[in-house]
CSV table of C-alpha atoms and ligand atoms in Angstrom, one decimal:
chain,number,residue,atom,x,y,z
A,1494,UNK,CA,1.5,23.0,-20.5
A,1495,UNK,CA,-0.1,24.9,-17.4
A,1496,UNK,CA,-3.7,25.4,-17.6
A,1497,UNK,CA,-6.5,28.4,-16.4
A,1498,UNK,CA,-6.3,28.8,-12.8
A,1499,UNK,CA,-10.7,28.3,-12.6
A,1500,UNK,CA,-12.1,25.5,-14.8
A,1501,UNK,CA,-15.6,23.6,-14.8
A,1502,UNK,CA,-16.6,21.1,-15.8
A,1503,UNK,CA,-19.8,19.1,-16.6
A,1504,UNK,CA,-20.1,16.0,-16.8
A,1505,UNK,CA,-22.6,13.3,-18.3
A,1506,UNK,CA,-23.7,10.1,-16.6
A,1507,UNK,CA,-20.8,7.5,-17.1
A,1508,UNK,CA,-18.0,9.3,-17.3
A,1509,UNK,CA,-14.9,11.1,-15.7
A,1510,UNK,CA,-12.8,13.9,-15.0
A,1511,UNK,CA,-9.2,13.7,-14.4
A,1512,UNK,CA,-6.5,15.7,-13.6
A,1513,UNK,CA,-2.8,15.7,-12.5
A,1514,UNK,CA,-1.2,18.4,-10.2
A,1515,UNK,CA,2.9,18.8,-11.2
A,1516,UNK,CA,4.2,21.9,-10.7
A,1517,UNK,CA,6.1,21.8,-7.6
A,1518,UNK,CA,4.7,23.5,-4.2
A,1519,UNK,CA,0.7,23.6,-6.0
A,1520,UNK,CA,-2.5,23.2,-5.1
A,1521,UNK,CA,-5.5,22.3,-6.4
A,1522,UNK,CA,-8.9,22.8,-5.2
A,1523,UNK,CA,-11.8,20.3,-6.1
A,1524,UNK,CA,-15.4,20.9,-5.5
A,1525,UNK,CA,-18.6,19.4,-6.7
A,1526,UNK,CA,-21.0,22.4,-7.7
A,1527,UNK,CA,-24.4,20.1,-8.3
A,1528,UNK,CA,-24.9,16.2,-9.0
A,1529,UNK,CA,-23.1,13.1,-7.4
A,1530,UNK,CA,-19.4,11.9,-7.8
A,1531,UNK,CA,-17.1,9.6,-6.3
A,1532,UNK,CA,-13.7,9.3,-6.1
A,1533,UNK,CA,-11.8,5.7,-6.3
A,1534,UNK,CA,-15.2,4.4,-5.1
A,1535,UNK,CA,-15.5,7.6,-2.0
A,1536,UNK,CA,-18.4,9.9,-2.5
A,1537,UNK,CA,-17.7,13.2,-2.8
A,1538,UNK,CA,-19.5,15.6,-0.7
A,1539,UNK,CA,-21.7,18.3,-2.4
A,1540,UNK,CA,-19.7,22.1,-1.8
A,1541,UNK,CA,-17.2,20.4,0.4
A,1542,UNK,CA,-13.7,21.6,-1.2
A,1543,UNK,CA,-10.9,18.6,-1.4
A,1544,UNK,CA,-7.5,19.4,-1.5
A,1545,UNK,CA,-4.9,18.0,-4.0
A,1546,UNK,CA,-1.2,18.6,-3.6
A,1547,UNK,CA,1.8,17.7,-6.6
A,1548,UNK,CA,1.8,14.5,-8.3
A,1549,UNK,CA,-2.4,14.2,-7.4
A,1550,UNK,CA,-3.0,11.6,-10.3
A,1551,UNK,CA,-7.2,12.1,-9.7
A,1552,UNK,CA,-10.4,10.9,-11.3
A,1553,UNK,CA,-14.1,11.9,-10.3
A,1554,UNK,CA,-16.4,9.1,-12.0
A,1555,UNK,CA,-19.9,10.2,-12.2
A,1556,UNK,CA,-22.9,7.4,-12.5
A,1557,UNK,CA,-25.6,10.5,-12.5
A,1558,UNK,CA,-23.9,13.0,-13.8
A,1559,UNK,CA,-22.1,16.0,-12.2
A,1560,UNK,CA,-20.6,19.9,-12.1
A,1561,UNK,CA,-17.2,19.8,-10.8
A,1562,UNK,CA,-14.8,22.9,-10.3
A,1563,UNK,CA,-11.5,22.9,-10.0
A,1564,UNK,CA,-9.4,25.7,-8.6
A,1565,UNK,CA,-5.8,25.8,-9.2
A,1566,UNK,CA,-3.6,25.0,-11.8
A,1567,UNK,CA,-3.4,21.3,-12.8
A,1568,UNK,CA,-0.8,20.2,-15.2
A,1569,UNK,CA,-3.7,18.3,-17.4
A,1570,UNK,CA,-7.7,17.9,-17.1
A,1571,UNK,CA,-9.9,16.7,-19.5
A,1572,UNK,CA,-13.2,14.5,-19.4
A,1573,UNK,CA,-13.5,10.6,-20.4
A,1574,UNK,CA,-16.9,9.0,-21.7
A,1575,UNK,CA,-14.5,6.0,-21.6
A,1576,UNK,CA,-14.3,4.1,-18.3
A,1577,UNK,CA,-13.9,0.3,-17.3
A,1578,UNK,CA,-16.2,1.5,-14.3
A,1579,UNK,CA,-19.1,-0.4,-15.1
A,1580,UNK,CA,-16.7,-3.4,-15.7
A,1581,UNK,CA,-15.9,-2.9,-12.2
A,1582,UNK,CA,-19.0,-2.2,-10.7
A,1583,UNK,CA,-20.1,-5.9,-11.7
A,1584,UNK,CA,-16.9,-7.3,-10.3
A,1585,UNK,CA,-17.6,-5.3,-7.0
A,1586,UNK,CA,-21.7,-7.3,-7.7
A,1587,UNK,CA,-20.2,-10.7,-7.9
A,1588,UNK,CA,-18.2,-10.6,-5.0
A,1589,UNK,CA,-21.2,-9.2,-3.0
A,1590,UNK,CA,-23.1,-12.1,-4.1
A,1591,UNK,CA,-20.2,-14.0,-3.1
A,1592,UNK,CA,-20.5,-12.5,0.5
A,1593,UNK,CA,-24.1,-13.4,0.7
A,1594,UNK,CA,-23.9,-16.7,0.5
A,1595,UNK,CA,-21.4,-16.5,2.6
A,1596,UNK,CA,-23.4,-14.7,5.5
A,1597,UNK,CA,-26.2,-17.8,4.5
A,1598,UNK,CA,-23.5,-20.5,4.7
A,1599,UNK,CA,-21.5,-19.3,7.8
A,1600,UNK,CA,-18.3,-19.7,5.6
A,1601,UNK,CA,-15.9,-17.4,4.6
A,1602,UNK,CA,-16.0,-14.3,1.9
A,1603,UNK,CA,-14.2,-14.1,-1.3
A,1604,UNK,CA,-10.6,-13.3,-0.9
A,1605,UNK,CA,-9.5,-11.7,-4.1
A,1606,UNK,CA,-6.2,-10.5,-5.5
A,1607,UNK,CA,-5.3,-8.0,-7.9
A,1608,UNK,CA,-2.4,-8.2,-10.3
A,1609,UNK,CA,-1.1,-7.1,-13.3
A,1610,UNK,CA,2.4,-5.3,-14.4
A,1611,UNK,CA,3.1,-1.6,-12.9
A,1612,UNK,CA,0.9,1.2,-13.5
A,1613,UNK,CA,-2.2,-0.5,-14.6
A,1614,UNK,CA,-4.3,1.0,-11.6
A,1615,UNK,CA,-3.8,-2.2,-9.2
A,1616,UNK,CA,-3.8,0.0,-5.8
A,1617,UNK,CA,-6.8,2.3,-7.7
A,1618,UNK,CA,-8.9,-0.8,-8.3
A,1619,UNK,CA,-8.3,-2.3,-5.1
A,1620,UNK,CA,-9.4,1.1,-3.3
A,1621,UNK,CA,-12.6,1.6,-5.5
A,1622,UNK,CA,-13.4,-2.3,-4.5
A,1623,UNK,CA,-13.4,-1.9,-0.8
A,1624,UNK,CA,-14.8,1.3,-0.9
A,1625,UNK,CA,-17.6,-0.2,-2.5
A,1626,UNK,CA,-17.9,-3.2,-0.3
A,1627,UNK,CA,-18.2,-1.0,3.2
A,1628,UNK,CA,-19.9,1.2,1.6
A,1629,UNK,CA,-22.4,-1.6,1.2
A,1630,UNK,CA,-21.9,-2.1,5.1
A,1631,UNK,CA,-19.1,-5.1,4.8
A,1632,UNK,CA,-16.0,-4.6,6.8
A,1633,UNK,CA,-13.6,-6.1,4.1
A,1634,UNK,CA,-9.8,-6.9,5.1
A,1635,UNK,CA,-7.0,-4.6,3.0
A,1636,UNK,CA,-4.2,-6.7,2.5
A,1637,UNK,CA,-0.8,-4.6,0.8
A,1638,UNK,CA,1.8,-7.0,-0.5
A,1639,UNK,CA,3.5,-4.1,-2.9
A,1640,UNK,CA,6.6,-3.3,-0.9
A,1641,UNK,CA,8.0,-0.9,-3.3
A,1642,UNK,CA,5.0,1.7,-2.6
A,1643,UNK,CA,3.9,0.9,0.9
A,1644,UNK,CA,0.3,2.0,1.1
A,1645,UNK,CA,-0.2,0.7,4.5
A,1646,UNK,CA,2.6,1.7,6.7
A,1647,UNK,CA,5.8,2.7,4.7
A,1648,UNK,CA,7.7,1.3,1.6
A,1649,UNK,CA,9.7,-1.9,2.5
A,1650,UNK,CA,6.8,-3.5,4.1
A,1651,UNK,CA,3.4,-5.5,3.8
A,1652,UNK,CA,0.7,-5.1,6.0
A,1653,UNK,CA,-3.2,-5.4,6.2
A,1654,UNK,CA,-5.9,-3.2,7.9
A,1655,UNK,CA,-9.8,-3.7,8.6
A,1656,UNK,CA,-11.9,-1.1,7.0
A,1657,UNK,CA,-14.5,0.0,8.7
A,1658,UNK,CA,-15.0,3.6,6.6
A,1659,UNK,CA,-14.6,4.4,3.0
A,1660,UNK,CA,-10.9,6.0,2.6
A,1661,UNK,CA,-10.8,9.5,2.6
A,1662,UNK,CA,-10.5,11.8,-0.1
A,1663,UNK,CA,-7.4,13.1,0.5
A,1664,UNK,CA,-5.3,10.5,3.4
A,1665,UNK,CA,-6.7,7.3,2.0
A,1666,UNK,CA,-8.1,4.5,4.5
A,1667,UNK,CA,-7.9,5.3,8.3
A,1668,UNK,CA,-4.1,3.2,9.7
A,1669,UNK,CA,-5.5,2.4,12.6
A,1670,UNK,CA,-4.0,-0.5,14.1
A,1671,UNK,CA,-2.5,-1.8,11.3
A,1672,UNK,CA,-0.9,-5.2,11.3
A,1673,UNK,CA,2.8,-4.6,9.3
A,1674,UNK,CA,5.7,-7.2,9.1
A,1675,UNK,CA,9.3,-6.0,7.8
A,1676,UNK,CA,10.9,-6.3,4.7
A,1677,UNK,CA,13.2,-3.9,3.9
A,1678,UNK,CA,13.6,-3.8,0.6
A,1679,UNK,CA,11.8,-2.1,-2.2
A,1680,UNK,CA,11.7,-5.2,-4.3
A,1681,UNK,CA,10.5,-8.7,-3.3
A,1682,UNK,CA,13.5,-10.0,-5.3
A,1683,UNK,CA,15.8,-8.7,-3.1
A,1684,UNK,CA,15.0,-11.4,-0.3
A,1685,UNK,CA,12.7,-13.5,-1.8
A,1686,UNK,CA,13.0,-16.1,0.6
A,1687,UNK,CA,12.1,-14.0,3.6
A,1688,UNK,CA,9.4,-11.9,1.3
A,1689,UNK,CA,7.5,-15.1,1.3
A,1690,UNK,CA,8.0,-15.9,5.0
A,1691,UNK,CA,6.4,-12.9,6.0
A,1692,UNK,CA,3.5,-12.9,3.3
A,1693,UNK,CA,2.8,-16.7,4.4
A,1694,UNK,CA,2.8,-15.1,8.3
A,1695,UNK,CA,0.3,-12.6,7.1
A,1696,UNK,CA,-1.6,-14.5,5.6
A,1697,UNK,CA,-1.8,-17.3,9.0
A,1698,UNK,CA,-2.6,-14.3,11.5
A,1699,UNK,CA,-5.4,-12.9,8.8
A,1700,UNK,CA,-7.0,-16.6,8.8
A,1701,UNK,CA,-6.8,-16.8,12.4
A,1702,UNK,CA,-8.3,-13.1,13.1
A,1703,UNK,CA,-11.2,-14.0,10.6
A,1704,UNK,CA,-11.8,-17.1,12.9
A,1705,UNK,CA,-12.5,-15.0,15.4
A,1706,UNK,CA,-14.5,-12.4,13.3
A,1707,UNK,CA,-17.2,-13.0,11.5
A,1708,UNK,CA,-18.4,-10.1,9.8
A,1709,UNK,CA,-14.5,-9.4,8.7
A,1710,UNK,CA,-14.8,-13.4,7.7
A,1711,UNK,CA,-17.9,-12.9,5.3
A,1712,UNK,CA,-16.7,-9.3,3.9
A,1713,UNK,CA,-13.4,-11.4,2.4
A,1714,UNK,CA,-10.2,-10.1,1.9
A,1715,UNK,CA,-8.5,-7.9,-1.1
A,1716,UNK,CA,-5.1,-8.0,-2.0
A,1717,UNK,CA,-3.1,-5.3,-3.7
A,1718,UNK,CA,0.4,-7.0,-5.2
A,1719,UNK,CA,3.5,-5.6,-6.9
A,1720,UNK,CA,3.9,-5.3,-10.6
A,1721,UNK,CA,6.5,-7.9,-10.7
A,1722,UNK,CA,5.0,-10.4,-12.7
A,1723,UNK,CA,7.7,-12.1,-14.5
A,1724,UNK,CA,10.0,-15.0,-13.8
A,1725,UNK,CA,10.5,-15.2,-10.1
A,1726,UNK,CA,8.0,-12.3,-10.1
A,1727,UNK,CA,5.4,-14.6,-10.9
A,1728,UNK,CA,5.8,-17.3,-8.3
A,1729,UNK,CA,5.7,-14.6,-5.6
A,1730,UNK,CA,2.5,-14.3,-7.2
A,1731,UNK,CA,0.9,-17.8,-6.9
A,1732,UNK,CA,2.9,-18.6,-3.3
A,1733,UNK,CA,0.9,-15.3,-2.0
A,1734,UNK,CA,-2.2,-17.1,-3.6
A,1735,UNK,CA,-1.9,-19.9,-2.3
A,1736,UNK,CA,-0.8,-18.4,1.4
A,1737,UNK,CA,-3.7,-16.5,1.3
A,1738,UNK,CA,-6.3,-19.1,-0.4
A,1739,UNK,CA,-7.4,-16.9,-2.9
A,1740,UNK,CA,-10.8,-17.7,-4.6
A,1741,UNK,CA,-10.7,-14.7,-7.1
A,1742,UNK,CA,-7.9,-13.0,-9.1
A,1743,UNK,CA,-8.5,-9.9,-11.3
A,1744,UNK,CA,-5.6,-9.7,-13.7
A,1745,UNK,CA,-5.0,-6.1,-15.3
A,1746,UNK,CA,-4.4,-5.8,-18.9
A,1747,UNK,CA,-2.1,-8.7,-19.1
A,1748,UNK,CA,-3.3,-11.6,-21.4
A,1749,UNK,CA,-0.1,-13.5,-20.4
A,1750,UNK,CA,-0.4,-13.1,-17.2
A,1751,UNK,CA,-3.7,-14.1,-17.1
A,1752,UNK,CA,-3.2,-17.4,-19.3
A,1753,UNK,CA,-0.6,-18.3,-17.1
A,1754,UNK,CA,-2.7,-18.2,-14.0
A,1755,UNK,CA,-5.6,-19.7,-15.6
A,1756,UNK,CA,-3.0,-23.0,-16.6
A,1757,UNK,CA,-1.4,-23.1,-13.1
A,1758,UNK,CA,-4.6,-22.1,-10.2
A,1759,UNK,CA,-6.1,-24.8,-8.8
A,1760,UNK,CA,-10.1,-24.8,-11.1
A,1761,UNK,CA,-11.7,-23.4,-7.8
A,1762,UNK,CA,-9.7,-20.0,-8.5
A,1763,UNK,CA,-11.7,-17.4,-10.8
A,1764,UNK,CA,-9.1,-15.6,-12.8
A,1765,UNK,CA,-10.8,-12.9,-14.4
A,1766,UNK,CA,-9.4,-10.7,-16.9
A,1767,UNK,CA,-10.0,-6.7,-16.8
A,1768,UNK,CA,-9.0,-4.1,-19.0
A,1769,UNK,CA,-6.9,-1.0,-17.3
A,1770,UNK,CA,-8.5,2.7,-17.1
A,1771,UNK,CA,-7.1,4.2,-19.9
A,1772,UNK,CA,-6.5,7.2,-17.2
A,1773,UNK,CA,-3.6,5.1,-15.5
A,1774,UNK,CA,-0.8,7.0,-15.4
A,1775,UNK,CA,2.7,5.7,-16.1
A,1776,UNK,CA,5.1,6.8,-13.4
A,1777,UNK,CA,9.1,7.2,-14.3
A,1778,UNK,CA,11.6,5.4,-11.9
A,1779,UNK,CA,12.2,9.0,-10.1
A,1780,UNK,CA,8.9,9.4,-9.9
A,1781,UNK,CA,8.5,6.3,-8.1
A,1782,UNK,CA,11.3,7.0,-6.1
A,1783,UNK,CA,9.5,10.6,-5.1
A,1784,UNK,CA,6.0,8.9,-3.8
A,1785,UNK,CA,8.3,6.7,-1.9
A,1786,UNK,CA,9.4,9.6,-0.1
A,1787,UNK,CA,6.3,11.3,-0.1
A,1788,UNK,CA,4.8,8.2,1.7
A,1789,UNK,CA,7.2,8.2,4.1
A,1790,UNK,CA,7.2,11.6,4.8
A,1791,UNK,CA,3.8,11.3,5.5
A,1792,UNK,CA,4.4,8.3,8.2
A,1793,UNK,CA,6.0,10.8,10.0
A,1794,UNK,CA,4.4,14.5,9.3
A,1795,UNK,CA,1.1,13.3,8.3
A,1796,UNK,CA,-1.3,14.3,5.2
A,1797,UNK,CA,-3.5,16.6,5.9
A,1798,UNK,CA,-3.8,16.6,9.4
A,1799,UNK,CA,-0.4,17.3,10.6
A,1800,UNK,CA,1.8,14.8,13.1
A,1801,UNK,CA,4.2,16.1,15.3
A,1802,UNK,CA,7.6,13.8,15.6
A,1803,UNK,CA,9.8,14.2,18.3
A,1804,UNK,CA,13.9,14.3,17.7
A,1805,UNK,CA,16.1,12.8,20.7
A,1806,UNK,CA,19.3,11.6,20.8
A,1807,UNK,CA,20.1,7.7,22.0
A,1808,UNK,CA,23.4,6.0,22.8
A,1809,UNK,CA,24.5,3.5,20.4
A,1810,UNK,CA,25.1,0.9,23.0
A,1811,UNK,CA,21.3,0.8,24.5
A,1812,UNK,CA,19.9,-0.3,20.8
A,1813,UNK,CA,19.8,-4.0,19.6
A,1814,UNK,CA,19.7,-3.2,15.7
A,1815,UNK,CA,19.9,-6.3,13.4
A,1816,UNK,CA,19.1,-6.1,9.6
A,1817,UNK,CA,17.6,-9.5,8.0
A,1818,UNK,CA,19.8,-12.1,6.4
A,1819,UNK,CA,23.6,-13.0,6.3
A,1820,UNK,CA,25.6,-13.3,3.1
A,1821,UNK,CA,24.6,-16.4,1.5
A,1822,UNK,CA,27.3,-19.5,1.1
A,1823,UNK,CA,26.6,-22.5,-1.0
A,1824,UNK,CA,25.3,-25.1,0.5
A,1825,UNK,CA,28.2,-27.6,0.7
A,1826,UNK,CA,29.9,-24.8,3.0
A,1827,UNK,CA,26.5,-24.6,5.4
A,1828,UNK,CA,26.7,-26.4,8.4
A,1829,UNK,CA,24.8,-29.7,8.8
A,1830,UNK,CA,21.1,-29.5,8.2
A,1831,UNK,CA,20.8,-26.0,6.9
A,1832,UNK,CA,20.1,-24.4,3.6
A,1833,UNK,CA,22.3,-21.8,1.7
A,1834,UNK,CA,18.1,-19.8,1.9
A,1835,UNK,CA,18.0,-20.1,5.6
A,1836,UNK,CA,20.6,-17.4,5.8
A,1837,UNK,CA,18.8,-15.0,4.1
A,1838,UNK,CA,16.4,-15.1,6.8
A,1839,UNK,CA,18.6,-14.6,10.0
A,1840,UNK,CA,19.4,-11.8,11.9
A,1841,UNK,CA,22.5,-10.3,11.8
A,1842,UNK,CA,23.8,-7.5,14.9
A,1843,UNK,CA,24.3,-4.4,13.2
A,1844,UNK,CA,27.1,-1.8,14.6
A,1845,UNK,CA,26.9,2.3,14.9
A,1846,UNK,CA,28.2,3.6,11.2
A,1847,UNK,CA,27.8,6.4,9.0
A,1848,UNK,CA,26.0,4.4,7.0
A,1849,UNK,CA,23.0,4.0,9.6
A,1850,UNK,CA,22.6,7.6,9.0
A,1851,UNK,CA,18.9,8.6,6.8
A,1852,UNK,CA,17.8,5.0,7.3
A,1853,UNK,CA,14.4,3.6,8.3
A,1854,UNK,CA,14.7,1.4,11.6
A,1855,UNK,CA,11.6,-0.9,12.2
A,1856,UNK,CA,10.5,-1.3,15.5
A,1857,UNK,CA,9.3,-4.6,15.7
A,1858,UNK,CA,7.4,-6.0,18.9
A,1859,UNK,CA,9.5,-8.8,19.7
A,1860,UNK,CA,11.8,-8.1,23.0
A,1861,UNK,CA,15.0,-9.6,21.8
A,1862,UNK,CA,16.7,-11.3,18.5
A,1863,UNK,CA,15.6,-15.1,19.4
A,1864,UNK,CA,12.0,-14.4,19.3
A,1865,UNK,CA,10.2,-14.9,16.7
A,1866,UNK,CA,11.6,-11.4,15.1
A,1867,UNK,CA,10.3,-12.1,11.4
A,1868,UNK,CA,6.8,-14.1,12.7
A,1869,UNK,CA,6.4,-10.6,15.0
A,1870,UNK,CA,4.5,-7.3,13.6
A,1871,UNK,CA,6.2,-3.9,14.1
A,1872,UNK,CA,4.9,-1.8,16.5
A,1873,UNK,CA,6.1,1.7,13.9
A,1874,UNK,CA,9.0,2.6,12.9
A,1875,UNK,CA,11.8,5.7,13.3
A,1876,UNK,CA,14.6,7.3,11.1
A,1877,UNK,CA,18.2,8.0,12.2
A,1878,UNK,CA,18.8,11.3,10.9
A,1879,UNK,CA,22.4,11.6,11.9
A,1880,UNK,CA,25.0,9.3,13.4
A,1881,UNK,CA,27.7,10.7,16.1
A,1882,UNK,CA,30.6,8.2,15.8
A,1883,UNK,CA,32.9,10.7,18.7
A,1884,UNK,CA,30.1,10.3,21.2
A,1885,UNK,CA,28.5,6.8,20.0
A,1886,UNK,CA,25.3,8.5,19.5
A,1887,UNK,CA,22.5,8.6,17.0
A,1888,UNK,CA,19.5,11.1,16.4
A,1889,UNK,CA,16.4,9.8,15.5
A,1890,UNK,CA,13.3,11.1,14.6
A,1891,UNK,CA,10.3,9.3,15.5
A,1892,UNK,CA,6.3,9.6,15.6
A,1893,UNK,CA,6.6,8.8,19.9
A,1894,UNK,CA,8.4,10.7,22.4
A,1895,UNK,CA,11.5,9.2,24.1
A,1896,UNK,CA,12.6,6.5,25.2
A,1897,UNK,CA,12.4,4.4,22.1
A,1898,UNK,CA,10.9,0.8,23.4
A,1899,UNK,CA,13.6,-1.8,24.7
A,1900,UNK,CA,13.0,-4.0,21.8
A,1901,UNK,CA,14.4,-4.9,18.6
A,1902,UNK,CA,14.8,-2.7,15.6
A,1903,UNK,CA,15.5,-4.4,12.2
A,1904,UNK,CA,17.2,-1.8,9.3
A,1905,UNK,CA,15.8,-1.3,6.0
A,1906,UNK,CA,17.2,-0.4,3.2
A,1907,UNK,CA,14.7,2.4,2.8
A,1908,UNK,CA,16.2,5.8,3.5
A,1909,UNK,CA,14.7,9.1,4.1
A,1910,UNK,CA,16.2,12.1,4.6
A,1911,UNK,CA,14.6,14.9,6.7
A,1912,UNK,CA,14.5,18.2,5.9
A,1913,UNK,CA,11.1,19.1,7.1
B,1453,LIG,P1,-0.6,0.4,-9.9
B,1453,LIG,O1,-1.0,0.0,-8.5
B,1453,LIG,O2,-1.0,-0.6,-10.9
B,1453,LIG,O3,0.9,0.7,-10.0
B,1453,LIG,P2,-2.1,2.8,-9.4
B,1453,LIG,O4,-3.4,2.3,-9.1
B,1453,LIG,O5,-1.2,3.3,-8.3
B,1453,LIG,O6,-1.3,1.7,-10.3
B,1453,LIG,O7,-2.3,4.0,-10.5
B,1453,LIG,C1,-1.2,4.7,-11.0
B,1453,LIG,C2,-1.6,6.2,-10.9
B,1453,LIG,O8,-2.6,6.5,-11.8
B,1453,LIG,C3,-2.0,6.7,-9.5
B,1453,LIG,O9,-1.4,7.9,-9.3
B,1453,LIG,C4,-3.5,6.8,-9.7
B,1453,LIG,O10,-4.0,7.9,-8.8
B,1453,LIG,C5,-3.7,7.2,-11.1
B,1453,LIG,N1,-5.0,6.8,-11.7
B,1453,LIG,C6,-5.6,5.6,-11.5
B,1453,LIG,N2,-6.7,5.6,-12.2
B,1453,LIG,C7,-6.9,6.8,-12.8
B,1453,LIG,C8,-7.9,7.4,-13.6
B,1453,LIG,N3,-9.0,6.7,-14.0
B,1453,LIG,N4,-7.7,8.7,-14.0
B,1453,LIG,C9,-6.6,9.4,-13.6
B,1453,LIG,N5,-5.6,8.9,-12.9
B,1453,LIG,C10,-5.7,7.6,-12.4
């Protein structure tokens, strides 16, 4: 049911607004009238007005108290005295502590990861966490493992970032110089062999940049993870701990998931249990699929402040495109010394087809197919919007002007389809 196009609202100390913008082509406007409010840990400025677009899935948490108006129609809004913000809040205490003694000890900061199934507010949590800690001054590490959204970069990939600003109401954390490796896939279980290659490279290049810095070092690292959680799910899981030598997990509103990690971490690991918001929202499988594109659409138009892409033609022949992993044998028909799994992490030469056409090409840094391709970060990535088999050409839209780089580009399954 569609609401009044002007509402306000106050709210008491402890408690939250929250809304969700459907309806196709809306907007709404948020503004704080009097009081203080955050959102997912960001303060919100007093008569600035923040923009929410369709599928906005928002909450402003007050600690003081608050008037907030909201302009435009919003699908539901309604206030909650019930919040696990204060639960959070003294999560966000403990790990400062943690970072204290850290500063006092010259050693490293907590490096904690969330988990828990889908839509339990794992991203949300994460956000409101290291919003908090820079907001305290730390310069915490964002590390996103959760390949089927993407939050740093696009979907199909996992990637870190240091945050030196809380995010941004309404584009998230600055994604500057973000470090990304390729996946391609939406799924870890697609390729789990090469899913846990690439979070085990992370996870070296993060230790090695904290050697060299210490303030990112003592602010400690926070991991956002996919809602895969059972069966091979779950070992993704503990290999990423273990990659990333996690001291502290927060498990979401899953006491199996929690009594499982609390059998099999090493007694050094804190797995703490938390309950979810109860202002989570489930999403459907479309509507996962939709913020996929919406995130990717963003890569290349940007949020709020608009990017430009350029569109240029390229011959077939002066691209090295390989996708990531050969059909898998058994092992008796492998040659000597190799596994059936190292397979899936070989590149294979791709060759101009219809098929290339809508998909995501990463443009990885490494010059040609025997370096290091899945140890190597991508430089971006670009989208071949349509494929010319007459002339051997494809068109591709992407963020820089042309030519595209001489280096590799590895295909994704991810596709995109542009009709800006
Ligand atoms: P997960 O990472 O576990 O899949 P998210 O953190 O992405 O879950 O949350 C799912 C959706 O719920 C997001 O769109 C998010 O904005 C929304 N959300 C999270 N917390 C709240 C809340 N307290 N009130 C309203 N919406 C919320």
């Amino acid at each position: 049911m569609t609401e009044v196009q002007l509402q306000e609202f106050k709210l008491d100390p402890d408690s939250e607004l929250r809304f969700e913008v459907e309806s196709k082509n809306e907007k709404v406007v948020l503004e704080i009238k009097s009081g203080y409010a955050e959102l997912f840990g960001t303060e919100l400025v007093k008569g600035k007005p923040y923009e929410f677009h369709t599928g906005a899935k928002v909450a402003v948490f007050t600690w003081h108290g608050c008037t907030v108006e909201l302009r435009g129609r919003t699908e539901v809004s309604y206030v909650a005295k019930e919040t696990p913000m204060v639960v959070y809040l003294n999560v966000h205490a403990a790990l400062e502590q943690q970072r204290v003694s850290a500063e006092q000890e010259c050693a490293r900061g907590p490096v904690v990861m969330v988990v828990g199934p889908g839509d339990v507010g794992k991203s949300t949590l994460t956000r409101i966490l290291l919003n908090y800690a820079v907001r305290m001054g730390r310069r915490p590490i964002y590390v996103d493992l959760d390949v089927g959204q993407g939050h740093i970069s696009v979907p199909g990939t996992i990637g870190a970032l240091l945050v030196e600003r809380p995010a941004s109401i309404e584009e998230g954390f600055s994604q500057q110089a973000p470090l990304v490796y390729h996946f391609g896939h939406s799924s870890p279980g697609e390729n789990l062999e090469l899913y846990n290659t690439i979070v085990s490279r992370l996870a070296e290049v993060i230790a090695e940049r904290c050697d060299n810095n210490k303030k990112a070092s003592t602010s400690g690292v926070i991991i956002n993870t996919c809602g895969w959680i059972k069966g091979a799910g779950y070992k993704v899981l503990t290999h990423a701990a273990q990659a990333f030598e996690v001291d502290v997990i927060l498990v979401l509103d899953n006491e199996r998931l929690y009594n499982e990690l609390k059998r099999d971490m090493p007694k050094f690991v804190k797995v703490v249990y938390l309950p979810k918001s109860g202002g989570v929202v489930e999403r459907s499988s479309t509507q996962r699929a939709e913020t996929r594109d919406a995130r990717i659409r963003e890569y290349f138009y940007g949020k709020r402040t608009p990017y430009y892409p350029h569109s240029f033609d390229v011959k077939f022949t002066d691209l090295k495109i390989y996708k990531v992993g050969a059909p898998s044998l058994p092992d008796s028909c492998m040659p000597l010394g190799m596994r059936a799994a190292d397979a899936l992490t070989k590149l294979v030469q791709v060759w101009a087809s219809p098929a290339l056409q809508h998909r995501l090409l990463a443009v990885s840094f490494a010059a040609a197919p025997d370096d290091d391709v899945l140890h190597t970060n991508l430089a971006g990535f670009v989208c071949v919007t349509a494929v010319d088999p007459e002339r051997q050409t494809l068109t591709i839209l992407s963020p820089q002007p042309r030519p595209l780089p001489s280096t590799v580009l590895l295909l994704s399954d991810l596709q995109y389809m542009d009709n800006h």
